[in-house]
Coordinates of C-alpha atoms in Angstrom, one line a residue:
M1 CA 65.2 108.5 60.4
D2 CA 66.6 105.0 60.6
W3 CA 70.3 104.6 61.5
P4 CA 72.6 102.7 59.9
D5 CA 73.6 99.5 61.0
R6 CA 77.3 100.7 60.9
F7 CA 78.2 104.6 61.7
H8 CA 80.9 105.9 60.1
Y9 CA 82.5 107.4 63.5
L10 CA 81.3 106.5 66.9
V11 CA 82.4 108.9 68.9
V12 CA 82.9 106.8 73.3
G13 CA 82.5 110.7 75.8
G14 CA 80.6 113.5 75.6
G15 CA 83.1 115.6 77.6
S16 CA 85.1 118.4 76.5
A17 CA 87.2 116.2 73.9
G18 CA 84.1 114.4 72.8
C19 CA 81.8 117.0 71.8
V20 CA 84.0 118.6 69.8
L21 CA 84.6 115.6 67.7
A22 CA 80.6 114.6 67.5
A23 CA 80.5 118.6 66.1
R24 CA 83.8 118.5 63.8
L25 CA 82.9 114.9 62.1
S26 CA 79.6 115.5 61.5
E27 CA 79.9 118.7 59.6
N28 CA 80.5 116.0 56.9
P29 CA 77.3 115.6 55.6
A30 CA 78.3 112.1 54.1
A31 CA 79.6 110.7 57.5
T32 CA 77.3 109.3 60.3
V33 CA 78.5 110.2 63.7
C34 CA 77.1 109.0 66.6
L35 CA 78.2 110.4 70.1
L36 CA 77.8 108.5 73.7
E37 CA 77.9 109.8 77.1
A38 CA 77.8 108.2 80.2
G39 CA 75.9 111.0 81.9
P40 CA 72.8 113.7 80.9
D41 CA 72.7 115.0 78.5
T42 CA 72.2 119.5 78.8
P43 CA 71.0 120.7 75.5
P44 CA 71.5 124.4 74.8
E45 CA 67.9 125.7 76.0
R46 CA 67.2 123.0 78.8
M47 CA 71.3 123.5 80.3
P48 CA 70.7 122.8 84.1
E49 CA 71.2 126.2 85.6
S50 CA 73.9 124.4 88.4
I51 CA 75.9 124.6 85.7
A52 CA 74.8 127.3 83.0
R53 CA 75.3 129.9 86.4
E54 CA 78.6 131.1 87.3
N55 CA 80.5 129.5 89.9
Y56 CA 83.5 127.6 90.4
L57 CA 82.8 123.1 90.9
P58 CA 78.7 123.2 90.5
D59 CA 77.2 120.6 92.7
Y60 CA 80.4 120.2 93.7
F61 CA 79.8 118.5 97.1
S62 CA 77.3 116.4 95.6
D63 CA 76.9 112.9 94.2
E64 CA 74.8 114.5 90.8
R65 CA 76.8 114.7 87.4
Y66 CA 79.9 112.6 88.9
W67 CA 80.9 109.3 88.1
T68 CA 80.0 108.3 92.5
D69 CA 82.2 105.6 93.0
L70 CA 85.1 106.7 92.1
T71 CA 88.4 106.7 94.1
V72 CA 92.1 107.5 94.3
F73 CA 94.9 107.3 95.6
R74 CA 97.3 110.3 96.7
D75 CA 99.8 108.7 97.6
P76 CA 101.8 111.3 98.3
V77 CA 105.0 109.4 99.6
G78 CA 104.9 107.3 95.9
N79 CA 106.2 104.8 94.2
R80 CA 104.7 101.7 96.2
S81 CA 103.1 98.8 94.6
Q82 CA 99.6 98.9 94.4
R83 CA 99.4 96.1 97.4
Q84 CA 101.0 98.2 99.3
I85 CA 99.0 101.3 98.3
V86 CA 96.2 99.1 99.3
D87 CA 97.5 98.0 102.4
E88 CA 98.6 101.2 103.2
M89 CA 96.6 104.1 102.1
T90 CA 93.2 105.0 102.1
P91 CA 91.8 106.0 98.6
V92 CA 89.5 109.2 98.6
R93 CA 86.8 110.3 96.4
Y94 CA 87.7 111.4 92.7
E95 CA 85.1 114.1 90.8
Q96 CA 85.4 112.9 87.3
A97 CA 82.5 114.4 85.3
R98 CA 79.9 112.0 84.1
V99 CA 77.8 114.7 82.2
M100 CA 77.6 116.0 78.4
G101 CA 80.6 118.7 78.1
G102 CA 82.3 116.4 81.2
G103 CA 84.6 118.4 82.8
S104 CA 83.5 121.7 80.7
S105 CA 80.5 121.3 82.2
V106 CA 81.8 121.8 86.4
N107 CA 85.5 122.7 86.2
G108 CA 86.4 126.5 86.6
Q109 CA 86.1 127.7 83.2
V110 CA 90.0 128.4 83.1
A111 CA 91.3 128.6 79.4
L112 CA 95.0 128.9 79.9
R113 CA 96.5 126.7 76.7
G114 CA 100.1 126.5 78.6
I115 CA 102.9 127.8 76.7
P116 CA 105.4 126.7 73.8
S117 CA 107.6 124.3 75.4
D118 CA 104.8 122.3 76.4
Y119 CA 104.1 121.4 73.3
D120 CA 107.6 121.8 71.7
E121 CA 108.5 119.0 75.0
W122 CA 105.9 116.7 73.1
E123 CA 107.4 116.4 69.6
R124 CA 110.6 116.0 71.6
L125 CA 109.1 112.8 73.0
G126 CA 107.6 111.4 69.9
A127 CA 104.6 112.9 69.2
T128 CA 105.5 114.4 65.6
G129 CA 103.5 117.3 64.5
W130 CA 102.7 118.2 68.1
G131 CA 105.2 120.9 68.4
W132 CA 104.0 124.4 69.5
R133 CA 103.8 126.0 66.0
D134 CA 101.2 123.1 64.7
C135 CA 99.2 123.0 68.0
L136 CA 98.7 127.3 67.9
P137 CA 96.1 127.2 64.8
Y138 CA 93.8 124.8 66.3
F139 CA 93.9 126.8 69.6
R140 CA 92.7 130.0 67.3
K141 CA 90.6 127.6 65.6
L142 CA 88.3 126.9 68.9
E143 CA 88.2 130.1 70.5
R144 CA 86.6 133.2 69.9
D145 CA 88.5 135.7 72.7
L146 CA 86.6 138.6 73.0
D147 CA 89.4 140.8 74.5
F148 CA 92.8 140.5 72.3
T149 CA 93.3 140.2 68.9
G150 CA 95.8 138.9 66.9
P151 CA 98.0 136.3 65.5
L152 CA 98.0 134.3 68.6
H153 CA 94.4 134.4 68.7
G154 CA 91.6 133.0 67.6
K155 CA 88.1 135.5 66.5
E156 CA 85.7 133.2 65.3
G157 CA 85.8 129.6 66.8
P158 CA 82.6 128.2 69.0
L159 CA 84.6 128.5 72.4
P160 CA 84.0 132.9 73.4
I161 CA 87.2 133.7 75.8
R162 CA 87.2 136.6 78.1
R163 CA 88.8 137.5 81.3
T164 CA 88.3 140.2 84.7
F165 CA 90.5 142.7 84.7
P166 CA 92.4 144.8 87.7
K167 CA 89.5 146.9 87.6
D168 CA 87.2 145.1 89.0
W169 CA 89.3 143.2 91.0
A170 CA 88.9 143.0 94.3
G171 CA 91.2 144.7 97.4
F172 CA 92.8 141.2 98.3
A173 CA 94.1 140.0 94.7
L174 CA 95.2 143.5 93.9
A175 CA 97.2 144.1 96.8
F176 CA 98.9 140.3 96.1
R177 CA 99.7 141.2 92.5
E178 CA 101.3 144.1 93.8
A179 CA 103.4 141.7 96.1
A180 CA 103.7 139.5 93.3
A181 CA 105.2 142.1 90.7
E182 CA 108.1 142.9 93.5
A183 CA 108.4 139.2 93.8
G184 CA 109.9 139.4 90.3
M185 CA 106.1 138.4 88.8
P186 CA 105.1 141.4 86.6
Y187 CA 101.7 142.0 85.5
H188 CA 100.6 141.2 82.2
D189 CA 96.8 141.5 80.9
D190 CA 97.4 138.6 78.5
A191 CA 98.2 134.7 79.9
N192 CA 98.3 133.7 76.5
A193 CA 100.5 136.0 74.7
E194 CA 103.6 136.1 77.2
P195 CA 105.5 133.2 78.1
G196 CA 107.8 134.0 80.7
D197 CA 106.9 134.7 84.9
G198 CA 104.6 137.0 85.4
C199 CA 101.6 137.4 86.5
F200 CA 97.6 137.4 84.5
P201 CA 93.8 137.5 84.6
F202 CA 92.9 134.1 84.2
P203 CA 91.0 133.8 80.7
R204 CA 88.2 132.0 80.8
N205 CA 85.4 130.0 78.9
N206 CA 82.8 131.6 80.3
V207 CA 80.5 135.0 78.6
Y208 CA 79.6 137.6 81.2
G209 CA 78.2 135.2 84.3
R210 CA 77.5 132.2 81.8
R211 CA 79.8 128.8 81.4
V212 CA 80.2 128.0 78.2
S213 CA 80.9 124.1 77.8
T214 CA 82.1 122.4 75.1
A215 CA 78.6 120.9 75.5
L216 CA 77.6 124.3 74.6
A217 CA 79.6 125.5 72.4
Y218 CA 79.8 122.5 70.1
L219 CA 76.7 121.1 70.0
D220 CA 74.3 123.7 69.4
D221 CA 71.0 123.6 68.6
A222 CA 72.0 123.9 64.7
T223 CA 74.5 121.3 65.2
R224 CA 72.1 119.4 66.8
L225 CA 69.5 119.4 63.8
R226 CA 71.9 117.4 61.6
T227 CA 70.6 114.5 60.3
N228 CA 73.5 112.5 60.4
L229 CA 74.5 112.7 64.1
R230 CA 73.1 111.0 66.9
I231 CA 73.5 111.6 70.2
I232 CA 72.9 109.2 73.1
P233 CA 73.1 109.9 76.6
E234 CA 72.9 107.7 79.3
A235 CA 74.9 105.1 77.8
V236 CA 77.9 103.5 79.4
A237 CA 80.1 101.7 77.3
T238 CA 81.4 98.2 78.6
H239 CA 83.9 96.9 75.9
L240 CA 85.1 97.5 72.3
E241 CA 84.3 94.3 69.9
F242 CA 87.3 93.3 67.5
D243 CA 87.7 90.9 64.3
D244 CA 91.2 89.8 64.5
R245 CA 92.9 93.3 65.2
R246 CA 90.2 95.6 63.7
A247 CA 87.5 97.4 66.6
V248 CA 84.4 96.8 64.8
A249 CA 81.8 97.5 67.7
L250 CA 81.6 98.5 71.3
H251 CA 79.1 97.1 73.4
A252 CA 77.3 99.6 76.3
L253 CA 74.6 99.7 78.6
V254 CA 71.7 102.0 76.9
E255 CA 68.7 102.5 79.5
G256 CA 70.4 99.5 81.2
R257 CA 70.2 97.1 78.5
T258 CA 73.0 96.2 76.4
T259 CA 73.5 97.6 73.0
R260 CA 76.0 96.7 70.1
L261 CA 77.0 99.9 68.0
A262 CA 79.4 99.0 65.5
A263 CA 81.5 101.7 63.5
R264 CA 84.2 101.8 61.3
E265 CA 86.0 104.2 63.3
I266 CA 86.0 104.1 66.6
I267 CA 87.1 106.7 69.0
V268 CA 87.2 106.6 72.7
A269 CA 87.0 109.8 74.5
A270 CA 86.6 108.9 77.9
G271 CA 89.1 111.0 79.8
A272 CA 92.8 109.8 81.2
I273 CA 91.2 107.4 83.9
H274 CA 88.0 105.7 81.6
S275 CA 89.9 105.1 78.3
P276 CA 92.7 103.2 79.6
S277 CA 90.2 101.3 81.7
L278 CA 88.1 101.3 78.4
L279 CA 90.9 99.7 76.2
M280 CA 92.6 97.3 79.0
R281 CA 88.8 95.3 79.7
S282 CA 88.6 95.1 75.7
G283 CA 92.3 93.9 75.8
I284 CA 94.6 96.5 74.9
G285 CA 96.9 97.0 77.5
P286 CA 100.0 95.1 79.8
A287 CA 99.9 91.7 78.4
E288 CA 100.3 90.0 81.8
H289 CA 98.2 92.5 84.0
L290 CA 95.4 90.9 81.3
R291 CA 95.5 88.0 81.3
E292 CA 95.7 88.5 85.7
H293 CA 92.2 89.8 84.7
G294 CA 90.9 86.6 82.5
I295 CA 90.8 89.5 79.3
A296 CA 92.2 88.3 75.7
V297 CA 95.3 89.8 74.6
V298 CA 94.3 91.9 71.5
A299 CA 97.3 94.5 71.1
D300 CA 100.6 94.2 74.6
R301 CA 100.3 98.4 75.0
P302 CA 102.3 98.4 78.6
G303 CA 101.8 101.6 78.1
V304 CA 97.7 102.2 78.4
G305 CA 97.3 102.8 82.4
A306 CA 100.7 104.3 83.2
N307 CA 102.3 107.2 82.7
L308 CA 99.1 109.3 84.9
Q309 CA 99.7 113.0 85.9
D310 CA 98.2 116.0 87.6
H311 CA 99.7 119.2 89.2
P312 CA 99.8 118.6 92.7
L313 CA 98.6 121.5 94.9
V314 CA 98.2 122.8 98.4
G315 CA 96.2 126.1 99.7
L316 CA 96.6 128.6 101.3
G317 CA 94.0 130.8 103.2
A318 CA 93.5 134.1 104.1
H319 CA 90.6 135.3 106.3
L320 CA 89.9 139.0 104.5
K321 CA 88.9 142.3 106.1
P322 CA 85.4 144.0 104.1
E323 CA 87.7 146.0 102.3
G324 CA 90.1 143.0 100.7
R325 CA 86.6 140.6 99.6
L326 CA 85.3 140.9 96.1
D327 CA 81.9 142.6 95.4
P328 CA 79.0 140.0 95.9
Q329 CA 77.1 141.3 92.1
L330 CA 81.1 139.8 90.6
R331 CA 80.2 136.1 89.9
N332 CA 84.0 135.2 89.1
P333 CA 86.8 134.6 92.1
F334 CA 89.0 133.7 89.8
L335 CA 91.3 136.8 89.3
M336 CA 95.0 136.3 89.0
Y337 CA 97.2 133.5 87.6
A338 CA 101.0 133.3 88.3
R339 CA 103.5 131.2 86.5
F340 CA 107.1 131.4 87.9
S341 CA 110.6 129.6 87.5
S342 CA 112.1 127.7 90.8
G343 CA 115.5 127.5 89.1
M344 CA 116.1 124.3 90.6
E345 CA 117.6 122.0 88.2
D346 CA 116.7 119.7 85.8
C347 CA 113.5 121.8 86.1
P348 CA 111.9 124.2 83.1
A349 CA 111.4 127.8 83.1
Q350 CA 107.9 128.5 84.2
D351 CA 107.9 125.6 85.8
M352 CA 105.8 126.3 89.0
K353 CA 102.1 127.9 89.4
I354 CA 100.5 130.5 92.5
S355 CA 96.5 130.8 91.8
L356 CA 94.1 133.2 93.7
A357 CA 90.6 133.0 94.2
N358 CA 89.0 136.0 95.7
R359 CA 86.2 134.3 97.3
F360 CA 85.9 130.3 98.5
D361 CA 82.8 130.1 97.5
P362 CA 79.0 131.8 97.5
S363 CA 77.9 131.5 100.7
A364 CA 78.3 134.1 103.6
I365 CA 81.2 132.5 105.3
G366 CA 82.9 131.8 102.1
Q367 CA 82.5 135.3 101.1
Q368 CA 85.2 136.0 103.5
F369 CA 87.7 134.1 103.0
A370 CA 90.3 133.8 100.1
V371 CA 92.3 131.3 98.5
V372 CA 96.1 130.9 97.0
R373 CA 97.5 127.3 95.5
V374 CA 101.0 126.8 94.3
G375 CA 102.1 124.0 93.1
P376 CA 104.5 122.9 90.0
D377 CA 102.9 123.7 87.3
K378 CA 105.4 120.6 85.1
A379 CA 104.8 117.9 87.6
F380 CA 107.5 115.2 86.8
S381 CA 105.8 112.7 89.5
R382 CA 103.7 109.4 88.0
G383 CA 101.3 107.1 88.8
F384 CA 98.9 104.7 86.8
V385 CA 95.7 103.3 86.3
A386 CA 94.7 99.5 86.8
L387 CA 91.8 97.2 87.4
K388 CA 90.7 95.9 90.2
S389 CA 88.0 93.7 87.4
A390 CA 87.1 93.0 84.3
A391 CA 83.3 93.9 85.3
P392 CA 82.8 97.4 83.4
Q393 CA 80.5 98.5 86.9
I394 CA 83.7 98.3 88.7
E395 CA 85.7 101.1 88.8
P396 CA 89.5 100.6 87.6
F397 CA 92.5 101.4 90.9
V398 CA 94.1 104.5 90.3
A399 CA 96.9 106.4 91.9
F400 CA 98.8 109.4 91.5
N401 CA 101.3 108.9 93.2
L402 CA 102.0 112.5 93.9
L403 CA 105.1 113.9 95.0
A404 CA 106.6 110.6 94.4
D405 CA 109.0 112.1 92.4
E406 CA 111.5 114.1 95.2
R407 CA 111.4 117.6 92.7
D408 CA 107.6 117.9 93.2
L409 CA 108.3 118.2 97.3
L410 CA 111.3 120.6 96.7
R411 CA 109.4 123.2 94.6
M412 CA 106.1 122.6 96.3
R413 CA 107.9 123.8 99.4
D414 CA 109.8 126.4 98.6
G415 CA 106.8 127.8 96.4
V416 CA 104.6 127.8 99.7
R417 CA 106.9 129.4 101.3
L418 CA 107.0 131.5 98.6
V419 CA 103.1 132.5 98.8
H420 CA 103.8 132.9 102.6
R421 CA 106.5 136.0 102.0
L422 CA 103.6 137.7 99.4
L423 CA 101.3 137.0 102.6
S424 CA 103.0 139.0 104.2
A425 CA 103.8 141.7 102.4
P426 CA 102.6 144.7 103.7
Q427 CA 100.4 145.6 101.2
V428 CA 98.2 141.9 101.9
Q429 CA 98.3 142.5 105.1
A430 CA 96.2 145.8 105.3
V431 CA 93.3 143.9 103.7
I432 CA 93.7 140.6 105.7
H433 CA 93.0 139.6 109.1
G434 CA 95.4 136.6 108.9
A435 CA 96.0 133.8 106.8
F436 CA 96.3 130.4 107.8
A437 CA 97.4 126.6 105.7
G438 CA 94.9 124.7 104.2
A439 CA 92.2 125.7 101.4
Y440 CA 89.8 122.9 101.6
T441 CA 88.3 122.0 104.8
R442 CA 85.5 119.6 106.3
W443 CA 83.6 122.0 108.5
L444 CA 83.1 124.5 104.5
R445 CA 82.1 121.1 103.0
A446 CA 79.8 120.2 105.6
L447 CA 78.3 123.8 105.3
R448 CA 78.0 123.0 101.5
S449 CA 76.4 120.1 102.0
A450 CA 73.4 120.4 104.7
G451 CA 71.5 122.6 102.6
P452 CA 69.3 125.3 104.5
A453 CA 70.6 124.1 108.1
G454 CA 74.2 125.2 106.6
S455 CA 73.9 128.4 104.7
G456 CA 71.8 129.5 108.6
I457 CA 74.8 128.5 110.4
S458 CA 77.8 129.8 107.3
A459 CA 75.4 133.6 108.0
L460 CA 75.8 133.1 111.8
G461 CA 79.4 131.8 111.3
A462 CA 79.7 135.0 109.1
R463 CA 78.6 137.2 111.5
L464 CA 80.3 136.4 114.2
L465 CA 83.8 137.0 111.9
D466 CA 82.9 140.5 111.9
A467 CA 82.3 141.1 114.8
G468 CA 85.7 141.3 116.7
D469 CA 88.8 140.3 117.4
V470 CA 87.9 137.9 119.7
P471 CA 85.3 136.1 118.7
R472 CA 87.2 135.5 115.3
R473 CA 89.9 134.4 117.0
A474 CA 87.8 132.1 118.8
L475 CA 86.5 131.0 115.8
M476 CA 89.0 130.7 113.4
R477 CA 90.8 128.3 116.0
L478 CA 87.8 126.0 116.2
A479 CA 88.6 126.2 112.2
F480 CA 91.6 125.5 111.7
P481 CA 93.6 124.1 114.5
D482 CA 96.1 123.3 113.5
G483 CA 96.7 125.6 110.5
L484 CA 97.2 129.4 111.9
D485 CA 100.9 129.6 112.8
L486 CA 102.6 130.0 109.3
A487 CA 105.9 131.1 110.8
R488 CA 106.6 128.3 112.3
M489 CA 105.6 126.2 109.7
T490 CA 106.7 127.4 107.2
A491 CA 110.7 128.2 109.3
D492 CA 110.8 124.2 109.9
D493 CA 111.3 121.5 106.5
R494 CA 109.9 118.8 108.4
L495 CA 106.7 120.7 110.0
L496 CA 106.4 122.1 106.5
D497 CA 106.9 118.7 104.0
D498 CA 104.6 116.7 106.6
W499 CA 101.7 119.6 106.2
I500 CA 102.5 119.6 102.1
R501 CA 102.3 115.8 101.9
A502 CA 99.1 115.6 104.1
T503 CA 96.7 118.3 102.3
V504 CA 98.3 117.3 98.7
L505 CA 95.9 117.2 96.7
G506 CA 95.8 117.0 92.3
N507 CA 93.7 120.1 90.0
W508 CA 91.6 117.4 88.6
H509 CA 93.9 117.2 85.5
A510 CA 94.7 113.7 84.9
C511 CA 96.5 112.6 81.7
G512 CA 98.6 110.6 80.1
T513 CA 97.4 107.5 80.4
C514 CA 97.4 106.4 77.0
R515 CA 100.4 108.6 75.4
M516 CA 101.4 109.5 72.3
G517 CA 104.6 108.2 70.9
A518 CA 106.3 106.7 68.2
V519 CA 105.2 103.5 66.6
A520 CA 108.5 101.9 67.8
D521 CA 108.4 103.5 71.5
R522 CA 106.6 100.8 73.6
G523 CA 105.7 102.9 75.8
A524 CA 103.5 104.9 73.9
V525 CA 99.8 103.5 73.2
V526 CA 99.1 106.1 70.0
D527 CA 100.6 107.6 67.5
P528 CA 100.9 111.4 67.1
S529 CA 97.6 110.6 64.7
G530 CA 95.4 108.8 67.9
R531 CA 95.5 105.7 66.3
V532 CA 96.2 102.8 68.8
I533 CA 99.1 101.3 68.0
G534 CA 98.6 97.4 67.1
V535 CA 95.2 97.5 65.8
E536 CA 93.0 99.2 63.4
G537 CA 90.1 101.3 63.5
L538 CA 90.8 102.5 66.9
C539 CA 91.3 105.9 67.7
V540 CA 92.1 107.8 71.5
A541 CA 91.4 112.0 71.5
D542 CA 91.4 113.3 75.0
A543 CA 93.7 114.4 77.6
S544 CA 95.2 110.9 78.3
I545 CA 97.1 111.4 75.1
M546 CA 99.1 113.7 76.7
P547 CA 102.7 112.9 76.9
T548 CA 103.6 115.3 79.9
V549 CA 101.1 117.5 81.3
P550 CA 101.3 121.6 80.3
C551 CA 101.9 123.9 82.3
A552 CA 98.1 124.8 82.5
N553 CA 94.8 123.9 83.5
T554 CA 94.0 121.0 80.9
N555 CA 90.7 122.0 79.6
L556 CA 91.6 123.8 76.3
S557 CA 94.3 121.6 75.6
T558 CA 92.0 118.3 75.4
I559 CA 89.8 120.6 73.3
M560 CA 93.0 121.7 70.7
I561 CA 93.8 117.6 71.1
A562 CA 90.1 116.5 69.1
E563 CA 90.5 119.8 66.8
K564 CA 93.5 118.7 65.9
I565 CA 92.6 114.8 65.8
A566 CA 88.8 115.6 64.0
D567 CA 91.2 117.6 61.7
A568 CA 93.5 114.7 60.7
I569 CA 90.4 112.6 60.0
H570 CA 88.5 114.5 57.8
R571 CA 91.5 114.3 55.8

């Protein structure tokens, strides 16, 4: 068909939020909708197997489907200037999705909502209408829960959610669950119905071993047949065009050529790193910073790029005895999630998390290892996103400032000690050969990257690990030279803090950089309807508008945000 010179709605970014927005807004046959995604499309009948199959992070160690030039500073000591960070820290690669479905196409498929206090906090911070009672209907709208019914669950939404219950858990997860219950985290079947301390099966957007991303759930074949919806993959947004203070068009590189796409309403859903970058390149952001890069100021919004948050985590590994290992036929390694209260002053209840994967990866050697990660679910540290250049091909400067707030470090310290105690419990010791510090290691990454040769080395290593105590200990010392003496490390604050700072990772839950708030709040970027304050015709609807990080993986909350804002636009 002939496409209009000006769309009603232009959605920038086909990630977890963008797919939802495109699907919901195009339900109105009178509205023309255009969806742009920087990466490749993944239609249902041509979904790549590496995305569709049950996997922890598909292609995680390859360069496909990610922004390959994006690096970040974890800066675990925190609160340095941008210049100090560059001079003193080393950037690391950050795996940000660049594919239709965004994070929902490459993540661990965890469908946690968070807890009611997360959203009530958003409302207290100025996001009027985003309290728990306001958000729950949209959590219900998005989901088709295959396990539970009742007022807290949706049964008709596009996103299926199910759990792997303890009857299918491996020996390690069962033993750890028992130890956690003895430590005050009782088991419950439904994490989304029990807001208190406890341990639970992970709810996941996965149906019997097949990932269901928002690209699949929302952009199904019937939706793609709508004559009022245009989907443009491999389209990289460069900047927004304004007529005075109204956004009127987006400029993007499509198949190597600059293309201008005009719209009545432009909705940015490019994620917590690229959404603020696009706004700043287009003249919306801290005025002084924009002028430093020669960018004309359209709206001075100092909050653009500020308030960057994530969940800091560290990992402890366990080498499993055969009776502790997951049956290879069971594809889901994510078995148990636990939340607990630190009891620290100025910290809310249920502010900490533990996640258990009963398999590191599908390789022969990865089958023998489990990973237990721990950290603050309600983190207080804040980082920022800034421009390195006004050029759109230059990735932004990103500093997470993990552990910059001392409360995050102190709670992480206590969390590691708790996990060590649980790993030392008799029932857990009965199913493991030993535990060690560190979940991500260079040698495991190298094996994943080495193709057939890596598979052969992995198979040989797995046989050696099962050959008896002497070869097992030798191989473990080679692989983990600094990670075996957990008792010594956890008994010494300095050693423990040094290890935490050296190994802390974010959880790929970047959010907060275009936060919602009251119009009078100078730090807010969007109002509670998602509209960018100070301009017209422009919204942001993704994880960047979260005022604070929820106590959960952020994917489901991001989908909820898109559902809620799409509903508001329809009205």
